[in-house]
Amino acid sequence: MRDTLNIIVVCETLLIVVRMTSHLIFINIMKKNTFSRIILTFCLLVVSGISVHAYTERNLLQKAAGSEEQLKEILVMNQAWVPYPAYNDRSAWDALLGADKETLIRAGEKHLDYEWKVIRATDYLEYERSGERNIMQNPYEANRKAINALMLAELAEGKGRFVDQLANGVFFSCEMTSWVLSAHLVRQTTKRALPDYREQVIDLGSGNYGSMLAWVYYFFHDSFDKLDLVIARRLRQTLQERILDPYMNNDREWWMAFHWKPGEIINNWNPWCNSNVLQCYLLLENDRDRLAKAVWRSMQSVDKFINFVKADGACEEGPSYWGHAAGKMYDYLQILFDGTGGKVSLFEEPMVRRMGEYISRTYVGNGWVVNFADASAKGGGDIPLIYRYGRAVGSDEMMQFAAYLLNGKRPSIPVGNDTFRSLQSILWNGELEKTVAAHTVPACTWYPETEFCYLTNKSGWFLATKGGFNNESHNHNDVGTFSLYVNTVPMLIDAGVGTYTRLTFSKERYTIWTMQSNYHNLPMINGVPQRYGQRYKATDVVCQSKKRFFSANIATAYPEEAEVNRWVRAYSLGKKQLTITDEFSLKSAKAPNQVNFLAWGKVDISVPGKVTIEVQGQKVTLEYPRELTVGIETVELPDTRLSNVWGPEIYRITLKDKEARLTGKYKFVIK
């Protein structure tokens, strides 16, 4: 068994090297050396048969520390690692905050008379009854934001004016049965959406809540003691019961990935939850042995995430989730760096840098981004986070991109629900403000493992396309799809995702139209769309950067009933046009094929052989072959998460073959 695993590791390594080398080099090797051809072919077969995910036992964090015993020796104890001034150091806070001092105070003043919002039993149960999450989450988020705003205001002013209301928030929070979101409480033993007082689990919500209150405890436990000793003691005990103990005593939390099996996903939950827990331990635990055990455990868990993500650095969850995936990994690494006095660091790792720079590469311009998976088409990212991440890994690209997103404005301190990011912004926004702004889009950005390909030309065209597979994190069935932007304006689009409900992350996810391949820029083969699952993937994926060319066989993303042998989708970006070809061979011709395109703005199909799309001052014409007939479907967007981006409706352009055919080639020219 061990020999087999060793072979697999070698093959995975060879495969990564091959895929990250040019296609031409691969071909030359294959031509010149029969033995190499045999070995590489074997490796391809072995690796592809194991998993689409190239889970690699990097264990970078554990290697950086050496061992739990070595980690124990380098931990910075008793919160001496905290990079912010003590609450009572008024001159230091004044110097650090500068003009932001009054802004934070004013934000806190809005909550001096805040009425703490009760979350009723029926608010939790609404998730079960209708799938609605926000009835519970809206008051929950309002309370969290109030606490964070009050804390920051008191740190800024330092006169005790906000302490009473802050104590109210702490007491109220401790009285809650749980800090877990209703949508995530189903991970309790009861499998219900109502908090069970007998059990505590850690999710995104409770982790965020816990780390925020750990900072409140750190800064203000002495102030609370002047009111009543019970307040700080209660808070410390509640944090122990809801965060510290469950983390050490529960291996079944799926996001920890201690029981991960091939085919399972390790996503943003892992670094997000671990970064929150790490803050709690470093802020609360002063026993060196217990702290070392907890920190080492967190390193083992986050290593699982780093092992899982692909070395090319792309975020398969899309830019909307970059801040929660790579961004939270950075938060974790920064906290660990500080908590070990800089002795445990991954900031020199090329992979970590590539994961950061993904966010600048995926930005098209004017707020538009490449939005594969559950990502919105609008948004640039968390500006202070992008800067700090870039600073840590030495990426001028990221730091200058962050300054570019500011668009000449002063960086602000986010007063949301993420206390760590609020505090970090206070530390580094001064540097960000002085940074030169720049954002250059490369002619080609190729992620060979994730199989994302971004191509641009000098005419302002930006093509984003992908291979991949249909079990990615926050997956859509979208193997082979593309989005096209002209002068930063999206013309042929990915709709994105609507408001999350219970349905979104259930077995019925793919009944939602936004998740289906027939509502992406893809064919329906023999009347059949793509299927969800690990084995439904792109094969024979090729990116030729100099030719601005991308192709993939997407037949393997369709189920058996599609009766398809081969379907090669190819993209060629010219100076002022995009050529798309679909070359196919079917086992049987049961129904006419249909190729779909999504658009918005003004769509005109009145001229035979042409579809004109006009939006925001940009215009393109899609020319299609004569054997196809054109239709147009209006897709209403009642969901504000979609309509806030696209308006009240988008359009699905349907190009349907006049007959069912076994072989053929469709050519589409957009110019």
mmCIF file of N, CA and C in Angstrom, residues 135-236:
data_model
loop_
_atom_site.group_PDB
_atom_site.id
_atom_site.type_symbol
_atom_site.label_atom_id
_atom_site.label_comp_id
_atom_site.label_asym_id
_atom_site.label_seq_id
_atom_site.Cartn_x
_atom_site.Cartn_y
_atom_site.Cartn_z
ATOM 1 N N ILE A 135 -34.453 35.828 8.387
ATOM 2 C CA ILE A 135 -35.301 36.159 9.536
ATOM 3 C C ILE A 135 -34.529 35.971 10.839
ATOM 4 N N MET A 136 -33.692 34.959 10.878
ATOM 5 C CA MET A 136 -32.815 34.765 12.026
ATOM 6 C C MET A 136 -31.550 35.593 11.907
ATOM 7 N N GLN A 137 -30.967 35.649 10.724
ATOM 8 C CA GLN A 137 -29.653 36.252 10.567
ATOM 9 C C GLN A 137 -29.658 37.777 10.663
ATOM 10 N N ASN A 138 -30.714 38.442 10.240
ATOM 11 C CA ASN A 138 -30.712 39.906 10.253
ATOM 12 C C ASN A 138 -30.572 40.488 11.661
ATOM 13 N N PRO A 139 -31.388 40.075 12.635
ATOM 14 C CA PRO A 139 -31.175 40.598 13.991
ATOM 15 C C PRO A 139 -29.849 40.151 14.596
ATOM 16 N N TYR A 140 -29.435 38.948 14.273
ATOM 17 C CA TYR A 140 -28.155 38.407 14.742
ATOM 18 C C TYR A 140 -26.998 39.287 14.262
ATOM 19 N N GLU A 141 -26.997 39.630 12.963
ATOM 20 C CA GLU A 141 -25.930 40.455 12.405
ATOM 21 C C GLU A 141 -25.978 41.864 12.969
ATOM 22 N N ALA A 142 -27.176 42.390 13.177
ATOM 23 C CA ALA A 142 -27.302 43.730 13.742
ATOM 24 C C ALA A 142 -26.676 43.792 15.138
ATOM 25 N N ASN A 143 -26.893 42.767 15.938
ATOM 26 C CA ASN A 143 -26.304 42.725 17.282
ATOM 27 C C ASN A 143 -24.782 42.642 17.216
ATOM 28 N N ARG A 144 -24.272 41.798 16.327
ATOM 29 C CA ARG A 144 -22.811 41.663 16.193
ATOM 30 C C ARG A 144 -22.174 42.978 15.779
ATOM 31 N N LYS A 145 -22.781 43.632 14.789
ATOM 32 C CA LYS A 145 -22.221 44.891 14.301
ATOM 33 C C LYS A 145 -22.263 45.969 15.371
ATOM 34 N N ALA A 146 -23.302 45.946 16.187
ATOM 35 C CA ALA A 146 -23.401 46.919 17.277
ATOM 36 C C ALA A 146 -22.260 46.731 18.270
ATOM 37 N N ILE A 147 -21.965 45.493 18.631
ATOM 38 C CA ILE A 147 -20.876 45.218 19.568
ATOM 39 C C ILE A 147 -19.548 45.685 19.001
ATOM 40 N N ASN A 148 -19.299 45.371 17.738
ATOM 41 C CA ASN A 148 -18.024 45.759 17.127
ATOM 42 C C ASN A 148 -17.892 47.282 17.050
ATOM 43 N N ALA A 149 -18.969 47.950 16.682
ATOM 44 C CA ALA A 149 -18.934 49.413 16.588
ATOM 45 C C ALA A 149 -18.689 50.044 17.957
ATOM 46 N N LEU A 150 -19.330 49.529 18.984
ATOM 47 C CA LEU A 150 -19.138 50.048 20.336
ATOM 48 C C LEU A 150 -17.716 49.820 20.823
ATOM 49 N N MET A 151 -17.164 48.655 20.538
ATOM 50 C CA MET A 151 -15.792 48.354 20.940
ATOM 51 C C MET A 151 -14.802 49.312 20.282
ATOM 52 N N LEU A 152 -14.925 49.490 18.974
ATOM 53 C CA LEU A 152 -14.015 50.369 18.249
ATOM 54 C C LEU A 152 -14.156 51.815 18.710
ATOM 55 N N ALA A 153 -15.389 52.226 18.993
ATOM 56 C CA ALA A 153 -15.614 53.589 19.471
ATOM 57 C C ALA A 153 -14.954 53.821 20.824
ATOM 58 N N GLU A 154 -15.051 52.838 21.707
ATOM 59 C CA GLU A 154 -14.434 52.996 23.021
ATOM 60 C C GLU A 154 -12.908 52.975 22.919
ATOM 61 N N LEU A 155 -12.365 52.141 22.042
ATOM 62 C CA LEU A 155 -10.920 52.160 21.824
ATOM 63 C C LEU A 155 -10.471 53.515 21.295
ATOM 64 N N ALA A 156 -11.300 54.135 20.464
ATOM 65 C CA ALA A 156 -10.956 55.430 19.879
ATOM 66 C C ALA A 156 -11.055 56.554 20.900
ATOM 67 N N GLU A 157 -12.098 56.559 21.711
ATOM 68 C CA GLU A 157 -12.330 57.676 22.635
ATOM 69 C C GLU A 157 -11.683 57.464 23.991
ATOM 70 N N GLY A 158 -11.855 56.282 24.574
ATOM 71 C CA GLY A 158 -11.189 55.939 25.819
ATOM 72 C C GLY A 158 -11.690 56.618 27.070
ATOM 73 N N LYS A 159 -12.964 57.055 27.069
ATOM 74 C CA LYS A 159 -13.508 57.747 28.226
ATOM 75 C C LYS A 159 -14.520 56.915 29.008
ATOM 76 N N GLY A 160 -14.759 55.705 28.580
ATOM 77 C CA GLY A 160 -15.705 54.843 29.273
ATOM 78 C C GLY A 160 -17.154 55.056 28.884
ATOM 79 N N ARG A 161 -17.392 55.959 27.925
ATOM 80 C CA ARG A 161 -18.755 56.313 27.545
ATOM 81 C C ARG A 161 -19.523 55.158 26.898
ATOM 82 N N PHE A 162 -18.811 54.245 26.279
ATOM 83 C CA PHE A 162 -19.458 53.146 25.570
ATOM 84 C C PHE A 162 -19.437 51.831 26.350
ATOM 85 N N VAL A 163 -18.830 51.823 27.536
ATOM 86 C CA VAL A 163 -18.606 50.575 28.257
ATOM 87 C C VAL A 163 -19.913 49.949 28.734
ATOM 88 N N ASP A 164 -20.836 50.760 29.270
ATOM 89 C CA ASP A 164 -22.107 50.209 29.744
ATOM 90 C C ASP A 164 -22.855 49.477 28.624
ATOM 91 N N GLN A 165 -22.973 50.130 27.473
ATOM 92 C CA GLN A 165 -23.695 49.502 26.373
ATOM 93 C C GLN A 165 -22.937 48.283 25.833
ATOM 94 N N LEU A 166 -21.617 48.353 25.868
ATOM 95 C CA LEU A 166 -20.814 47.204 25.471
ATOM 96 C C LEU A 166 -21.048 46.035 26.432
ATOM 97 N N ALA A 167 -21.136 46.337 27.715
ATOM 98 C CA ALA A 167 -21.444 45.302 28.710
ATOM 99 C C ALA A 167 -22.827 44.719 28.470
ATOM 100 N N ASN A 168 -23.774 45.571 28.068
ATOM 101 C CA ASN A 168 -25.110 45.075 27.726
ATOM 102 C C ASN A 168 -25.034 44.058 26.585
ATOM 103 N N GLY A 169 -24.237 44.389 25.574
ATOM 104 C CA GLY A 169 -24.080 43.486 24.435
ATOM 105 C C GLY A 169 -23.443 42.169 24.827
ATOM 106 N N VAL A 170 -22.435 42.226 25.697
ATOM 107 C CA VAL A 170 -21.773 41.015 26.175
ATOM 108 C C VAL A 170 -22.748 40.152 26.972
ATOM 109 N N PHE A 171 -23.465 40.780 27.919
ATOM 110 C CA PHE A 171 -24.411 40.040 28.758
ATOM 111 C C PHE A 171 -25.514 39.409 27.902
ATOM 112 N N PHE A 172 -26.032 40.186 26.961
ATOM 113 C CA PHE A 172 -27.065 39.698 26.058
ATOM 114 C C PHE A 172 -26.560 38.497 25.257
ATOM 115 N N SER A 173 -25.341 38.589 24.772
ATOM 116 C CA SER A 173 -24.759 37.521 23.964
ATOM 117 C C SER A 173 -24.569 36.242 24.768
ATOM 118 N N CYS A 174 -24.137 36.387 26.005
ATOM 119 C CA CYS A 174 -23.952 35.215 26.854
ATOM 120 C C CYS A 174 -25.287 34.544 27.197
ATOM 121 N N GLU A 175 -26.359 35.333 27.214
ATOM 122 C CA GLU A 175 -27.685 34.780 27.493
ATOM 123 C C GLU A 175 -28.238 33.980 26.329
ATOM 124 N N MET A 176 -27.719 34.190 25.130
ATOM 125 C CA MET A 176 -28.156 33.406 23.985
ATOM 126 C C MET A 176 -27.788 31.937 24.196
ATOM 127 N N THR A 177 -28.625 31.043 23.711
ATOM 128 C CA THR A 177 -28.328 29.621 23.816
ATOM 129 C C THR A 177 -27.148 29.222 22.949
ATOM 130 N N SER A 178 -27.025 29.866 21.793
ATOM 131 C CA SER A 178 -25.991 29.508 20.827
ATOM 132 C C SER A 178 -25.668 30.718 19.971
ATOM 133 N N TRP A 179 -24.460 30.742 19.404
ATOM 134 C CA TRP A 179 -24.083 31.767 18.430
ATOM 135 C C TRP A 179 -24.076 31.215 17.008
ATOM 136 N N VAL A 180 -24.548 30.014 16.829
ATOM 137 C CA VAL A 180 -24.537 29.356 15.526
ATOM 138 C C VAL A 180 -25.730 29.829 14.695
ATOM 139 N N LEU A 181 -25.520 30.001 13.393
ATOM 140 C CA LEU A 181 -26.578 30.417 12.487
ATOM 141 C C LEU A 181 -27.593 29.286 12.297
ATOM 142 N N SER A 182 -28.859 29.654 12.110
ATOM 143 C CA SER A 182 -29.915 28.648 11.984
ATOM 144 C C SER A 182 -29.644 27.677 10.843
ATOM 145 N N ALA A 183 -29.075 28.179 9.730
ATOM 146 C CA ALA A 183 -28.801 27.323 8.574
ATOM 147 C C ALA A 183 -27.747 26.271 8.879
ATOM 148 N N HIS A 184 -26.963 26.483 9.939
ATOM 149 C CA HIS A 184 -25.866 25.574 10.263
ATOM 150 C C HIS A 184 -26.137 24.732 11.504
ATOM 151 N N LEU A 185 -27.249 25.010 12.196
ATOM 152 C CA LEU A 185 -27.563 24.255 13.400
ATOM 153 C C LEU A 185 -27.961 22.817 13.095
ATOM 154 N N VAL A 186 -28.241 22.523 11.837
ATOM 155 C CA VAL A 186 -28.580 21.145 11.466
ATOM 156 C C VAL A 186 -27.419 20.192 11.709
ATOM 157 N N ARG A 187 -26.234 20.743 12.008
ATOM 158 C CA ARG A 187 -25.090 19.895 12.330
ATOM 159 C C ARG A 187 -25.104 19.444 13.792
ATOM 160 N N GLN A 188 -26.086 19.918 14.567
ATOM 161 C CA GLN A 188 -26.301 19.379 15.910
ATOM 162 C C GLN A 188 -26.792 17.936 15.806
ATOM 163 N N THR A 189 -26.685 17.218 16.879
ATOM 164 C CA THR A 189 -27.178 15.839 16.912
ATOM 165 C C THR A 189 -28.666 15.762 16.604
ATOM 166 N N THR A 190 -29.418 16.785 17.001
ATOM 167 C CA THR A 190 -30.860 16.804 16.755
ATOM 168 C C THR A 190 -31.211 16.988 15.282
ATOM 169 N N LYS A 191 -30.272 17.548 14.488
ATOM 170 C CA LYS A 191 -30.490 17.861 13.069
ATOM 171 C C LYS A 191 -31.584 18.922 12.872
ATOM 172 N N ARG A 192 -31.854 19.694 13.923
ATOM 173 C CA ARG A 192 -32.876 20.731 13.860
ATOM 174 C C ARG A 192 -32.249 22.118 13.794
ATOM 175 N N ALA A 193 -33.072 23.124 13.473
ATOM 176 C CA ALA A 193 -32.595 24.498 13.313
ATOM 177 C C ALA A 193 -32.725 25.325 14.582
ATOM 178 N N LEU A 194 -33.241 24.726 15.648
ATOM 179 C CA LEU A 194 -33.348 25.406 16.935
ATOM 180 C C LEU A 194 -32.148 25.019 17.795
ATOM 181 N N PRO A 195 -31.458 25.987 18.424
ATOM 182 C CA PRO A 195 -30.290 25.645 19.233
ATOM 183 C C PRO A 195 -30.626 24.685 20.361
ATOM 184 N N ASP A 196 -29.813 23.660 20.499
ATOM 185 C CA ASP A 196 -29.946 22.682 21.560
ATOM 186 C C ASP A 196 -28.975 23.052 22.678
ATOM 187 N N TYR A 197 -29.498 23.365 23.861
ATOM 188 C CA TYR A 197 -28.675 23.828 24.976
ATOM 189 C C TYR A 197 -27.663 22.779 25.427
ATOM 190 N N ARG A 198 -27.871 21.525 25.018
ATOM 191 C CA ARG A 198 -26.995 20.441 25.450
ATOM 192 C C ARG A 198 -25.736 20.298 24.601
ATOM 193 N N GLU A 199 -25.642 21.047 23.509
ATOM 194 C CA GLU A 199 -24.568 20.808 22.549
ATOM 195 C C GLU A 199 -24.105 22.126 21.931
ATOM 196 N N GLN A 200 -22.795 22.271 21.775
ATOM 197 C CA GLN A 200 -22.224 23.433 21.110
ATOM 198 C C GLN A 200 -21.387 22.975 19.917
ATOM 199 N N VAL A 201 -21.659 23.553 18.760
ATOM 200 C CA VAL A 201 -20.848 23.317 17.576
ATOM 201 C C VAL A 201 -20.263 24.649 17.127
ATOM 202 N N ILE A 202 -19.260 24.592 16.278
ATOM 203 C CA ILE A 202 -18.607 25.800 15.781
ATOM 204 C C ILE A 202 -18.891 25.929 14.295
ATOM 205 N N ASP A 203 -19.450 27.066 13.919
ATOM 206 C CA ASP A 203 -19.685 27.361 12.507
ATOM 207 C C ASP A 203 -19.104 28.737 12.193
ATOM 208 N N LEU A 204 -19.385 29.239 11.008
ATOM 209 C CA LEU A 204 -18.877 30.547 10.611
ATOM 210 C C LEU A 204 -19.379 31.637 11.551
ATOM 211 N N GLY A 205 -20.660 31.543 11.922
ATOM 212 C CA GLY A 205 -21.253 32.556 12.779
ATOM 213 C C GLY A 205 -20.691 32.535 14.179
ATOM 214 N N SER A 206 -20.690 31.370 14.821
ATOM 215 C CA SER A 206 -20.214 31.284 16.200
ATOM 216 C C SER A 206 -18.728 31.603 16.291
ATOM 217 N N GLY A 207 -17.975 31.198 15.268
ATOM 218 C CA GLY A 207 -16.550 31.518 15.260
ATOM 219 C C GLY A 207 -16.306 33.010 15.203
ATOM 220 N N ASN A 208 -17.003 33.706 14.289
ATOM 221 C CA ASN A 208 -16.883 35.158 14.180
ATOM 222 C C ASN A 208 -17.305 35.838 15.482
ATOM 223 N N TYR A 209 -18.435 35.368 16.022
ATOM 224 C CA TYR A 209 -18.960 35.951 17.256
ATOM 225 C C TYR A 209 -17.965 35.753 18.402
ATOM 226 N N GLY A 210 -17.434 34.534 18.477
ATOM 227 C CA GLY A 210 -16.494 34.224 19.539
ATOM 228 C C GLY A 210 -15.217 35.042 19.461
ATOM 229 N N SER A 211 -14.625 35.158 18.260
ATOM 230 C CA SER A 211 -13.384 35.924 18.137
ATOM 231 C C SER A 211 -13.620 37.396 18.450
ATOM 232 N N MET A 212 -14.764 37.936 18.043
ATOM 233 C CA MET A 212 -15.095 39.323 18.379
ATOM 234 C C MET A 212 -15.161 39.514 19.894
ATOM 235 N N LEU A 213 -15.858 38.629 20.578
ATOM 236 C CA LEU A 213 -15.991 38.757 22.027
ATOM 237 C C LEU A 213 -14.683 38.458 22.749
ATOM 238 N N ALA A 214 -13.809 37.660 22.145
ATOM 239 C CA ALA A 214 -12.485 37.453 22.733
ATOM 240 C C ALA A 214 -11.697 38.750 22.730
ATOM 241 N N TRP A 215 -11.803 39.536 21.656
ATOM 242 C CA TRP A 215 -11.165 40.850 21.623
ATOM 243 C C TRP A 215 -11.803 41.797 22.635
ATOM 244 N N VAL A 216 -13.112 41.756 22.774
ATOM 245 C CA VAL A 216 -13.791 42.566 23.782
ATOM 246 C C VAL A 216 -13.258 42.213 25.174
ATOM 247 N N TYR A 217 -13.128 40.920 25.440
ATOM 248 C CA TYR A 217 -12.592 40.482 26.729
ATOM 249 C C TYR A 217 -11.165 40.996 26.921
ATOM 250 N N TYR A 218 -10.331 40.852 25.899
ATOM 251 C CA TYR A 218 -8.936 41.266 26.008
ATOM 252 C C TYR A 218 -8.823 42.754 26.356
ATOM 253 N N PHE A 219 -9.554 43.593 25.639
ATOM 254 C CA PHE A 219 -9.421 45.029 25.839
ATOM 255 C C PHE A 219 -10.148 45.547 27.073
ATOM 256 N N PHE A 220 -11.272 44.924 27.460
ATOM 257 C CA PHE A 220 -12.171 45.566 28.420
ATOM 258 C C PHE A 220 -12.520 44.750 29.655
ATOM 259 N N HIS A 221 -11.834 43.630 29.892
ATOM 260 C CA HIS A 221 -12.221 42.853 31.075
ATOM 261 C C HIS A 221 -12.000 43.654 32.360
ATOM 262 N N ASP A 222 -10.960 44.490 32.397
ATOM 263 C CA ASP A 222 -10.751 45.327 33.587
ATOM 264 C C ASP A 222 -11.870 46.361 33.738
ATOM 265 N N SER A 223 -12.299 46.945 32.628
ATOM 266 C CA SER A 223 -13.399 47.918 32.675
ATOM 267 C C SER A 223 -14.687 47.250 33.135
ATOM 268 N N PHE A 224 -14.946 46.041 32.665
ATOM 269 C CA PHE A 224 -16.140 45.312 33.100
ATOM 270 C C PHE A 224 -16.075 44.990 34.587
ATOM 271 N N ASP A 225 -14.876 44.671 35.084
ATOM 272 C CA ASP A 225 -14.722 44.344 36.502
ATOM 273 C C ASP A 225 -15.132 45.515 37.392
ATOM 274 N N LYS A 226 -14.956 46.730 36.908
ATOM 275 C CA LYS A 226 -15.358 47.904 37.691
ATOM 276 C C LYS A 226 -16.873 48.019 37.790
ATOM 277 N N LEU A 227 -17.588 47.433 36.814
ATOM 278 C CA LEU A 227 -19.049 47.406 36.859
ATOM 279 C C LEU A 227 -19.531 46.263 37.738
ATOM 280 N N ASP A 228 -19.032 45.063 37.448
ATOM 281 C CA ASP A 228 -19.377 43.846 38.190
ATOM 282 C C ASP A 228 -18.451 42.733 37.719
ATOM 283 N N LEU A 229 -17.840 42.044 38.662
ATOM 284 C CA LEU A 229 -16.883 40.998 38.324
ATOM 285 C C LEU A 229 -17.507 39.869 37.497
ATOM 286 N N VAL A 230 -18.799 39.722 37.614
ATOM 287 C CA VAL A 230 -19.481 38.616 36.952
ATOM 288 C C VAL A 230 -19.435 38.745 35.426
ATOM 289 N N ILE A 231 -19.413 39.977 34.901
ATOM 290 C CA ILE A 231 -19.524 40.180 33.452
ATOM 291 C C ILE A 231 -18.366 39.522 32.713
ATOM 292 N N ALA A 232 -17.140 39.891 33.061
ATOM 293 C CA ALA A 232 -15.977 39.325 32.391
ATOM 294 C C ALA A 232 -15.846 37.832 32.659
ATOM 295 N N ARG A 233 -16.144 37.406 33.907
ATOM 296 C CA ARG A 233 -16.061 35.985 34.234
ATOM 297 C C ARG A 233 -17.052 35.177 33.400
ATOM 298 N N ARG A 234 -18.260 35.704 33.286
ATOM 299 C CA ARG A 234 -19.280 35.028 32.490
ATOM 300 C C ARG A 234 -18.831 34.941 31.023
ATOM 301 N N LEU A 235 -18.305 36.021 30.514
ATOM 302 C CA LEU A 235 -17.860 36.035 29.122
ATOM 303 C C LEU A 235 -16.746 35.016 28.910
ATOM 304 N N ARG A 236 -15.770 35.007 29.803
ATOM 305 C CA ARG A 236 -14.663 34.058 29.663
ATOM 306 C C ARG A 236 -15.156 32.605 29.707
#
